[in-house]
Amino acid sequence: EAGVAQSPRYKIIEKRQSVAFWCNPISGHATLYWYQQILGQGPKLLIQFQNNGVVDDSQLPKDRFSAERLKGVDSTLKIQPAKLEDSAVYLCASSPAVRGYEQYFGPGTRLTVT
Amino acid sequence: AQTVTQSQPEMSVQEAETVTLSCTYDTSESDYYLFWYKQPPSRQMILVIRQEAYKQQNATENRFSVNFQKAAKSFSLKISDSQLGDAAMYFCAYFHANAGGTSYGKLTFGQGTILTVHP
């Protein structure tokens, strides 16, 4: 069974530029999560999708971050414009529909904003 | 709001020895899940062990076991016969399902403990 895929693995941009990350969850997983992990800290949930609907986006800085999950499969997280404090690892995870506690993580994207 | 605290920023152990990582959490819920995740330098978050709060028996996975003290809200991880490959950042995490059932909920992570294994 293929795991959660993410791309790119690394991205370096200048502040005020925009960037997008892509995630492909495990086949059949209805729930998809985006977490932000700042260096030296634990991951923090940004947004959670159930199929193509948003379940929780209370921690998403909506003035600059946006996310979508078209057709309930792949998802894209965008930052526009980026700030220095957005430098972090962005982790995508997915889980089966009725077992939200069973989350599988992708390898993450390391973003550096200069 | 639920919080998870790992009070040991760093721990070290000799190869083949035993080490215990500590975790405490704060919640008013009675039904939840607790986890230990391992994150090596590759950044891949790997599930080590899971404990359901309604189970009194401590979870065990090969060399990994937990000491779950529900009343004390404590959840420690014991690694026996430590191996070089165990070196990583370890995160304690908490999950409580929202009102919609176990489909909905989020993982709340602690700050992590860096484990070093000496040969």
PDB file of N, CA and C in Angstrom, chain B residues 11-99:
ATOM      1  N   MET B  11      17.146  13.246  25.959  1.00  0.00           N
ATOM      2  CA  MET B  11      17.478  12.082  26.757  1.00  0.00           C
ATOM      3  C   MET B  11      18.556  11.307  26.000  1.00  0.00           C
ATOM      4  N   SER B  12      19.355  10.544  26.761  1.00  0.00           N
ATOM      5  CA  SER B  12      20.339   9.693  26.109  1.00  0.00           C
ATOM      6  C   SER B  12      20.360   8.338  26.798  1.00  0.00           C
ATOM      7  N   VAL B  13      20.791   7.346  26.036  1.00  0.00           N
ATOM      8  CA  VAL B  13      20.826   5.977  26.550  1.00  0.00           C
ATOM      9  C   VAL B  13      21.952   5.228  25.870  1.00  0.00           C
ATOM     10  N   GLN B  14      22.496   4.266  26.563  1.00  0.00           N
ATOM     11  CA  GLN B  14      23.503   3.384  25.966  1.00  0.00           C
ATOM     12  C   GLN B  14      22.781   2.285  25.190  1.00  0.00           C
ATOM     13  N   GLU B  15      23.392   1.887  24.121  1.00  0.00           N
ATOM     14  CA  GLU B  15      22.852   0.782  23.330  1.00  0.00           C
ATOM     15  C   GLU B  15      22.624  -0.425  24.237  1.00  0.00           C
ATOM     16  N   ALA B  16      21.466  -1.084  24.044  1.00  0.00           N
ATOM     17  CA  ALA B  16      21.047  -2.275  24.793  1.00  0.00           C
ATOM     18  C   ALA B  16      20.444  -1.951  26.169  1.00  0.00           C
ATOM     19  N   GLU B  17      20.524  -0.686  26.598  1.00  0.00           N
ATOM     20  CA  GLU B  17      19.941  -0.314  27.874  1.00  0.00           C
ATOM     21  C   GLU B  17      18.477   0.115  27.684  1.00  0.00           C
ATOM     22  N   THR B  18      17.852   0.463  28.801  1.00  0.00           N
ATOM     23  CA  THR B  18      16.433   0.862  28.800  1.00  0.00           C
ATOM     24  C   THR B  18      16.309   2.347  29.115  1.00  0.00           C
ATOM     25  N   VAL B  19      15.392   2.994  28.460  1.00  0.00           N
ATOM     26  CA  VAL B  19      15.155   4.423  28.701  1.00  0.00           C
ATOM     27  C   VAL B  19      13.651   4.671  28.764  1.00  0.00           C
ATOM     28  N   THR B  20      13.266   5.652  29.571  1.00  0.00           N
ATOM     29  CA  THR B  20      11.849   6.012  29.706  1.00  0.00           C
ATOM     30  C   THR B  20      11.655   7.482  29.393  1.00  0.00           C
ATOM     31  N   LEU B  21      10.731   7.763  28.483  1.00  0.00           N
ATOM     32  CA  LEU B  21      10.383   9.129  28.112  1.00  0.00           C
ATOM     33  C   LEU B  21       9.055   9.496  28.774  1.00  0.00           C
ATOM     34  N   SER B  22       8.978  10.702  29.305  1.00  0.00           N
ATOM     35  CA  SER B  22       7.803  11.114  30.072  1.00  0.00           C
ATOM     36  C   SER B  22       6.866  12.009  29.274  1.00  0.00           C
ATOM     37  N   CYS B  23       5.593  11.920  29.634  1.00  0.00           N
ATOM     38  CA  CYS B  23       4.573  12.756  28.993  1.00  0.00           C
ATOM     39  C   CYS B  23       3.420  12.933  29.968  1.00  0.00           C
ATOM     40  N   THR B  24       2.937  14.141  30.104  1.00  0.00           N
ATOM     41  CA  THR B  24       1.711  14.393  30.847  1.00  0.00           C
ATOM     42  C   THR B  24       0.756  15.171  29.949  1.00  0.00           C
ATOM     43  N   TYR B  25      -0.523  15.075  30.236  1.00  0.00           N
ATOM     44  CA  TYR B  25      -1.515  15.746  29.405  1.00  0.00           C
ATOM     45  C   TYR B  25      -2.625  16.272  30.290  1.00  0.00           C
ATOM     46  N   ASP B  26      -3.357  17.188  29.740  1.00  0.00           N
ATOM     47  CA  ASP B  26      -4.457  17.786  30.476  1.00  0.00           C
ATOM     48  C   ASP B  26      -5.710  17.689  29.633  1.00  0.00           C
ATOM     49  N   THR B  27      -6.755  17.088  30.182  1.00  0.00           N
ATOM     50  CA  THR B  27      -8.012  16.966  29.474  1.00  0.00           C
ATOM     51  C   THR B  27      -9.133  16.773  30.473  1.00  0.00           C
ATOM     52  N   SER B  28     -10.332  17.164  30.075  1.00  0.00           N
ATOM     53  CA  SER B  28     -11.516  16.921  30.899  1.00  0.00           C
ATOM     54  C   SER B  28     -12.339  15.778  30.327  1.00  0.00           C
ATOM     55  N   GLU B  29     -11.854  15.200  29.232  1.00  0.00           N
ATOM     56  CA  GLU B  29     -12.562  14.108  28.582  1.00  0.00           C
ATOM     57  C   GLU B  29     -12.222  12.777  29.238  1.00  0.00           C
ATOM     58  N   SER B  30     -13.102  11.794  29.047  1.00  0.00           N
ATOM     59  CA  SER B  30     -12.841  10.470  29.609  1.00  0.00           C
ATOM     60  C   SER B  30     -12.477   9.450  28.539  1.00  0.00           C
ATOM     61  N   ASP B  31     -12.811   9.773  27.298  1.00  0.00           N
ATOM     62  CA  ASP B  31     -12.557   8.845  26.197  1.00  0.00           C
ATOM     63  C   ASP B  31     -11.631   9.524  25.193  1.00  0.00           C
ATOM     64  N   TYR B  32     -10.453   8.985  25.037  1.00  0.00           N
ATOM     65  CA  TYR B  32      -9.468   9.585  24.135  1.00  0.00           C
ATOM     66  C   TYR B  32      -8.404   8.551  23.812  1.00  0.00           C
ATOM     67  N   TYR B  33      -7.481   8.946  22.952  1.00  0.00           N
ATOM     68  CA  TYR B  33      -6.374   8.084  22.554  1.00  0.00           C
ATOM     69  C   TYR B  33      -5.069   8.831  22.817  1.00  0.00           C
ATOM     70  N   LEU B  34      -4.058   8.060  23.152  1.00  0.00           N
ATOM     71  CA  LEU B  34      -2.721   8.611  23.345  1.00  0.00           C
ATOM     72  C   LEU B  34      -1.746   7.870  22.447  1.00  0.00           C
ATOM     73  N   PHE B  35      -0.737   8.573  21.984  1.00  0.00           N
ATOM     74  CA  PHE B  35       0.213   8.011  21.035  1.00  0.00           C
ATOM     75  C   PHE B  35       1.638   8.442  21.380  1.00  0.00           C
ATOM     76  N   TRP B  36       2.562   7.627  20.926  1.00  0.00           N
ATOM     77  CA  TRP B  36       3.961   8.027  20.816  1.00  0.00           C
ATOM     78  C   TRP B  36       4.347   7.889  19.346  1.00  0.00           C
ATOM     79  N   TYR B  37       4.881   8.999  18.816  1.00  0.00           N
ATOM     80  CA  TYR B  37       5.391   9.014  17.448  1.00  0.00           C
ATOM     81  C   TYR B  37       6.895   9.217  17.488  1.00  0.00           C
ATOM     82  N   LYS B  38       7.561   8.634  16.498  1.00  0.00           N
ATOM     83  CA  LYS B  38       8.998   8.795  16.315  1.00  0.00           C
ATOM     84  C   LYS B  38       9.223   9.596  15.041  1.00  0.00           C
ATOM     85  N   GLN B  39      10.109  10.595  15.107  1.00  0.00           N
ATOM     86  CA  GLN B  39      10.433  11.378  13.920  1.00  0.00           C
ATOM     87  C   GLN B  39      11.952  11.424  13.744  1.00  0.00           C
ATOM     88  N   PRO B  40      12.480  10.598  12.863  1.00  0.00           N
ATOM     89  CA  PRO B  40      13.921  10.630  12.581  1.00  0.00           C
ATOM     90  C   PRO B  40      14.260  11.863  11.744  1.00  0.00           C
ATOM     91  N   PRO B  41      15.546  12.087  11.460  1.00  0.00           N
ATOM     92  CA  PRO B  41      15.936  13.255  10.656  1.00  0.00           C
ATOM     93  C   PRO B  41      15.256  13.321   9.293  1.00  0.00           C
ATOM     94  N   SER B  42      14.794  12.214   8.789  1.00  0.00           N
ATOM     95  CA  SER B  42      14.076  12.223   7.509  1.00  0.00           C
ATOM     96  C   SER B  42      12.734  12.944   7.596  1.00  0.00           C
ATOM     97  N   ARG B  43      12.290  13.244   8.803  1.00  0.00           N
ATOM     98  CA  ARG B  43      11.049  13.986   9.093  1.00  0.00           C
ATOM     99  C   ARG B  43       9.785  13.124   9.003  1.00  0.00           C
ATOM    100  N   GLN B  44       9.905  11.892   8.578  1.00  0.00           N
ATOM    101  CA  GLN B  44       8.717  11.037   8.490  1.00  0.00           C
ATOM    102  C   GLN B  44       8.217  10.720   9.892  1.00  0.00           C
ATOM    103  N   MET B  45       6.981  11.038  10.178  1.00  0.00           N
ATOM    104  CA  MET B  45       6.385  10.779  11.477  1.00  0.00           C
ATOM    105  C   MET B  45       5.903   9.331  11.495  1.00  0.00           C
ATOM    106  N   ILE B  46       6.460   8.536  12.402  1.00  0.00           N
ATOM    107  CA  ILE B  46       6.166   7.107  12.440  1.00  0.00           C
ATOM    108  C   ILE B  46       5.472   6.769  13.754  1.00  0.00           C
ATOM    109  N   LEU B  47       4.342   6.095  13.675  1.00  0.00           N
ATOM    110  CA  LEU B  47       3.626   5.695  14.883  1.00  0.00           C
ATOM    111  C   LEU B  47       4.393   4.586  15.595  1.00  0.00           C
ATOM    112  N   VAL B  48       4.657   4.789  16.872  1.00  0.00           N
ATOM    113  CA  VAL B  48       5.360   3.788  17.674  1.00  0.00           C
ATOM    114  C   VAL B  48       4.357   2.918  18.432  1.00  0.00           C
ATOM    115  N   ILE B  49       3.397   3.578  19.101  1.00  0.00           N
ATOM    116  CA  ILE B  49       2.479   2.831  19.947  1.00  0.00           C
ATOM    117  C   ILE B  49       1.244   3.668  20.218  1.00  0.00           C
ATOM    118  N   ARG B  50       0.105   3.007  20.425  1.00  0.00           N
ATOM    119  CA  ARG B  50      -1.169   3.682  20.683  1.00  0.00           C
ATOM    120  C   ARG B  50      -1.815   3.074  21.929  1.00  0.00           C
ATOM    121  N   GLN B  51      -2.456   3.949  22.702  1.00  0.00           N
ATOM    122  CA  GLN B  51      -3.177   3.509  23.917  1.00  0.00           C
ATOM    123  C   GLN B  51      -4.574   4.107  23.898  1.00  0.00           C
ATOM    124  N   GLU B  52      -5.578   3.263  24.036  1.00  0.00           N
ATOM    125  CA  GLU B  52      -6.945   3.757  24.176  1.00  0.00           C
ATOM    126  C   GLU B  52      -7.215   4.003  25.646  1.00  0.00           C
ATOM    127  N   ALA B  53      -7.802   5.132  25.980  1.00  0.00           N
ATOM    128  CA  ALA B  53      -7.995   5.499  27.383  1.00  0.00           C
ATOM    129  C   ALA B  53      -8.911   4.550  28.129  1.00  0.00           C
ATOM    130  N   TYR B  54      -9.834   3.894  27.408  1.00  0.00           N
ATOM    131  CA  TYR B  54     -10.769   3.009  28.088  1.00  0.00           C
ATOM    132  C   TYR B  54     -10.145   1.666  28.449  1.00  0.00           C
ATOM    133  N   LYS B  55      -8.962   1.405  27.927  1.00  0.00           N
ATOM    134  CA  LYS B  55      -8.277   0.148  28.228  1.00  0.00           C
ATOM    135  C   LYS B  55      -7.357   0.323  29.433  1.00  0.00           C
ATOM    136  N   GLN B  56      -7.502  -0.537  30.402  1.00  0.00           N
ATOM    137  CA  GLN B  56      -6.642  -0.459  31.579  1.00  0.00           C
ATOM    138  C   GLN B  56      -5.270  -1.066  31.333  1.00  0.00           C
ATOM    139  N   GLN B  57      -5.222  -2.025  30.410  1.00  0.00           N
ATOM    140  CA  GLN B  57      -3.952  -2.696  30.146  1.00  0.00           C
ATOM    141  C   GLN B  57      -3.032  -1.784  29.345  1.00  0.00           C
ATOM    142  N   ASN B  58      -1.782  -1.707  29.757  1.00  0.00           N
ATOM    143  CA  ASN B  58      -0.800  -0.898  29.047  1.00  0.00           C
ATOM    144  C   ASN B  58      -0.445  -1.541  27.713  1.00  0.00           C
ATOM    145  N   ALA B  59      -0.344  -0.703  26.683  1.00  0.00           N
ATOM    146  CA  ALA B  59      -0.005  -1.187  25.347  1.00  0.00           C
ATOM    147  C   ALA B  59       1.467  -1.580  25.267  1.00  0.00           C
ATOM    148  N   THR B  60       1.734  -2.574  24.440  1.00  0.00           N
ATOM    149  CA  THR B  60       3.100  -3.058  24.214  1.00  0.00           C
ATOM    150  C   THR B  60       3.279  -3.374  22.733  1.00  0.00           C
ATOM    151  N   GLU B  61       4.420  -2.953  22.192  1.00  0.00           N
ATOM    152  CA  GLU B  61       4.783  -3.273  20.806  1.00  0.00           C
ATOM    153  C   GLU B  61       6.259  -3.642  20.794  1.00  0.00           C
ATOM    154  N   ASN B  62       6.525  -4.926  20.859  1.00  0.00           N
ATOM    155  CA  ASN B  62       7.910  -5.420  20.841  1.00  0.00           C
ATOM    156  C   ASN B  62       8.726  -4.778  21.965  1.00  0.00           C
ATOM    157  N   ARG B  63       9.730  -3.976  21.642  1.00  0.00           N
ATOM    158  CA  ARG B  63      10.589  -3.400  22.676  1.00  0.00           C
ATOM    159  C   ARG B  63       9.999  -2.130  23.305  1.00  0.00           C
ATOM    160  N   PHE B  64       8.859  -1.706  22.803  1.00  0.00           N
ATOM    161  CA  PHE B  64       8.238  -0.468  23.269  1.00  0.00           C
ATOM    162  C   PHE B  64       7.016  -0.782  24.138  1.00  0.00           C
ATOM    163  N   SER B  65       6.935  -0.128  25.273  1.00  0.00           N
ATOM    164  CA  SER B  65       5.768  -0.290  26.138  1.00  0.00           C
ATOM    165  C   SER B  65       5.461   1.044  26.802  1.00  0.00           C
ATOM    166  N   VAL B  66       4.222   1.161  27.265  1.00  0.00           N
ATOM    167  CA  VAL B  66       3.829   2.406  27.911  1.00  0.00           C
ATOM    168  C   VAL B  66       3.391   2.128  29.338  1.00  0.00           C
ATOM    169  N   ASN B  67       3.465   3.183  30.136  1.00  0.00           N
ATOM    170  CA  ASN B  67       2.895   3.174  31.485  1.00  0.00           C
ATOM    171  C   ASN B  67       1.829   4.260  31.498  1.00  0.00           C
ATOM    172  N   PHE B  68       0.576   3.843  31.386  1.00  0.00           N
ATOM    173  CA  PHE B  68      -0.556   4.751  31.285  1.00  0.00           C
ATOM    174  C   PHE B  68      -1.214   4.885  32.644  1.00  0.00           C
ATOM    175  N   GLN B  69      -1.160   6.078  33.210  1.00  0.00           N
ATOM    176  CA  GLN B  69      -1.774   6.368  34.496  1.00  0.00           C
ATOM    177  C   GLN B  69      -2.887   7.399  34.255  1.00  0.00           C
ATOM    178  N   LYS B  70      -4.112   6.915  34.073  1.00  0.00           N
ATOM    179  CA  LYS B  70      -5.200   7.790  33.662  1.00  0.00           C
ATOM    180  C   LYS B  70      -5.515   8.849  34.716  1.00  0.00           C
ATOM    181  N   ALA B  71      -5.554   8.472  35.961  1.00  0.00           N
ATOM    182  CA  ALA B  71      -5.901   9.423  37.022  1.00  0.00           C
ATOM    183  C   ALA B  71      -4.839  10.524  37.125  1.00  0.00           C
ATOM    184  N   ALA B  72      -3.616  10.150  36.945  1.00  0.00           N
ATOM    185  CA  ALA B  72      -2.509  11.106  37.025  1.00  0.00           C
ATOM    186  C   ALA B  72      -2.283  11.820  35.704  1.00  0.00           C
ATOM    187  N   LYS B  73      -2.976  11.387  34.642  1.00  0.00           N
ATOM    188  CA  LYS B  73      -2.815  11.949  33.296  1.00  0.00           C
ATOM    189  C   LYS B  73      -1.344  11.905  32.884  1.00  0.00           C
ATOM    190  N   SER B  74      -0.807  10.712  33.013  1.00  0.00           N
ATOM    191  CA  SER B  74       0.591  10.481  32.695  1.00  0.00           C
ATOM    192  C   SER B  74       0.688   9.332  31.691  1.00  0.00           C
ATOM    193  N   PHE B  75       1.632   9.448  30.765  1.00  0.00           N
ATOM    194  CA  PHE B  75       1.743   8.462  29.670  1.00  0.00           C
ATOM    195  C   PHE B  75       3.200   8.371  29.266  1.00  0.00           C
ATOM    196  N   SER B  76       3.954   7.478  29.870  1.00  0.00           N
ATOM    197  CA  SER B  76       5.388   7.375  29.588  1.00  0.00           C
ATOM    198  C   SER B  76       5.672   6.224  28.631  1.00  0.00           C
ATOM    199  N   LEU B  77       6.764   6.364  27.901  1.00  0.00           N
ATOM    200  CA  LEU B  77       7.201   5.348  26.929  1.00  0.00           C
ATOM    201  C   LEU B  77       8.501   4.729  27.411  1.00  0.00           C
ATOM    202  N   LYS B  78       8.515   3.410  27.486  1.00  0.00           N
ATOM    203  CA  LYS B  78       9.731   2.691  27.848  1.00  0.00           C
ATOM    204  C   LYS B  78      10.268   1.975  26.615  1.00  0.00           C
ATOM    205  N   ILE B  79      11.543   2.217  26.335  1.00  0.00           N
ATOM    206  CA  ILE B  79      12.209   1.535  25.220  1.00  0.00           C
ATOM    207  C   ILE B  79      13.238   0.586  25.835  1.00  0.00           C
ATOM    208  N   SER B  80      13.048  -0.677  25.618  1.00  0.00           N
ATOM    209  CA  SER B  80      13.963  -1.694  26.145  1.00  0.00           C
ATOM    210  C   SER B  80      14.964  -2.096  25.070  1.00  0.00           C
ATOM    211  N   ASP B  81      16.150  -2.540  25.514  1.00  0.00           N
ATOM    212  CA  ASP B  81      17.165  -3.007  24.562  1.00  0.00           C
ATOM    213  C   ASP B  81      17.370  -1.979  23.452  1.00  0.00           C
ATOM    214  N   SER B  82      17.676  -0.762  23.827  1.00  0.00           N
ATOM    215  CA  SER B  82      17.769   0.344  22.867  1.00  0.00           C
ATOM    216  C   SER B  82      18.745   0.031  21.737  1.00  0.00           C
ATOM    217  N   GLN B  83      18.365   0.459  20.540  1.00  0.00           N
ATOM    218  CA  GLN B  83      19.182   0.247  19.358  1.00  0.00           C
ATOM    219  C   GLN B  83      19.545   1.596  18.738  1.00  0.00           C
ATOM    220  N   LEU B  84      20.613   1.603  17.958  1.00  0.00           N
ATOM    221  CA  LEU B  84      21.055   2.849  17.331  1.00  0.00           C
ATOM    222  C   LEU B  84      19.940   3.453  16.474  1.00  0.00           C
ATOM    223  N   GLY B  85      19.142   2.602  15.880  1.00  0.00           N
ATOM    224  CA  GLY B  85      18.052   3.069  15.038  1.00  0.00           C
ATOM    225  C   GLY B  85      16.912   3.712  15.790  1.00  0.00           C
ATOM    226  N   ASP B  86      16.945   3.642  17.120  1.00  0.00           N
ATOM    227  CA  ASP B  86      15.900   4.286  17.922  1.00  0.00           C
ATOM    228  C   ASP B  86      16.165   5.779  18.091  1.00  0.00           C
ATOM    229  N   ALA B  87      17.353   6.229  17.738  1.00  0.00           N
ATOM    230  CA  ALA B  87      17.686   7.646  17.877  1.00  0.00           C
ATOM    231  C   ALA B  87      16.770   8.480  16.989  1.00  0.00           C
ATOM    232  N   ALA B  88      16.083   9.437  17.590  1.00  0.00           N
ATOM    233  CA  ALA B  88      15.106  10.255  16.866  1.00  0.00           C
ATOM    234  C   ALA B  88      14.486  11.251  17.833  1.00  0.00           C
ATOM    235  N   MET B  89      13.604  12.084  17.308  1.00  0.00           N
ATOM    236  CA  MET B  89      12.747  12.912  18.149  1.00  0.00           C
ATOM    237  C   MET B  89      11.483  12.103  18.409  1.00  0.00           C
ATOM    238  N   TYR B  90      11.052  12.070  19.670  1.00  0.00           N
ATOM    239  CA  TYR B  90       9.840  11.352  20.034  1.00  0.00           C
ATOM    240  C   TYR B  90       8.774  12.342  20.498  1.00  0.00           C
ATOM    241  N   PHE B  91       7.579  12.173  19.948  1.00  0.00           N
ATOM    242  CA  PHE B  91       6.460  13.041  20.300  1.00  0.00           C
ATOM    243  C   PHE B  91       5.350  12.230  20.962  1.00  0.00           C
ATOM    244  N   CYS B  92       4.847  12.777  22.042  1.00  0.00           N
ATOM    245  CA  CYS B  92       3.645  12.264  22.671  1.00  0.00           C
ATOM    246  C   CYS B  92       2.471  13.035  22.068  1.00  0.00           C
ATOM    247  N   ALA B  93       1.368  12.358  21.789  1.00  0.00           N
ATOM    248  CA  ALA B  93       0.227  13.027  21.161  1.00  0.00           C
ATOM    249  C   ALA B  93      -1.081  12.516  21.746  1.00  0.00           C
ATOM    250  N   TYR B  94      -2.087  13.383  21.693  1.00  0.00           N
ATOM    251  CA  TYR B  94      -3.416  13.122  22.265  1.00  0.00           C
ATOM    252  C   TYR B  94      -4.454  13.304  21.176  1.00  0.00           C
ATOM    253  N   PHE B  95      -5.469  12.436  21.176  1.00  0.00           N
ATOM    254  CA  PHE B  95      -6.575  12.561  20.218  1.00  0.00           C
ATOM    255  C   PHE B  95      -7.886  12.371  20.957  1.00  0.00           C
ATOM    256  N   HIS B  96      -8.787  13.335  20.760  1.00  0.00           N
ATOM    257  CA  HIS B  96     -10.148  13.176  21.275  1.00  0.00           C
ATOM    258  C   HIS B  96     -11.096  13.424  20.129  1.00  0.00           C
ATOM    259  N   ALA B  97     -12.035  12.536  19.951  1.00  0.00           N
ATOM    260  CA  ALA B  97     -12.996  12.691  18.872  1.00  0.00           C
ATOM    261  C   ALA B  97     -13.972  13.807  19.195  1.00  0.00           C
ATOM    262  N   ASN B  98     -14.311  14.576  18.173  1.00  0.00           N
ATOM    263  CA  ASN B  98     -15.329  15.601  18.338  1.00  0.00           C
ATOM    264  C   ASN B  98     -16.702  14.957  18.462  1.00  0.00           C
ATOM    265  N   ALA B  99     -17.702  15.769  18.589  1.00  0.00           N
ATOM    266  CA  ALA B  99     -19.049  15.263  18.806  1.00  0.00           C
ATOM    267  C   ALA B  99     -19.522  14.358  17.683  1.00  0.00           C
TER     268      ALA B  99
END
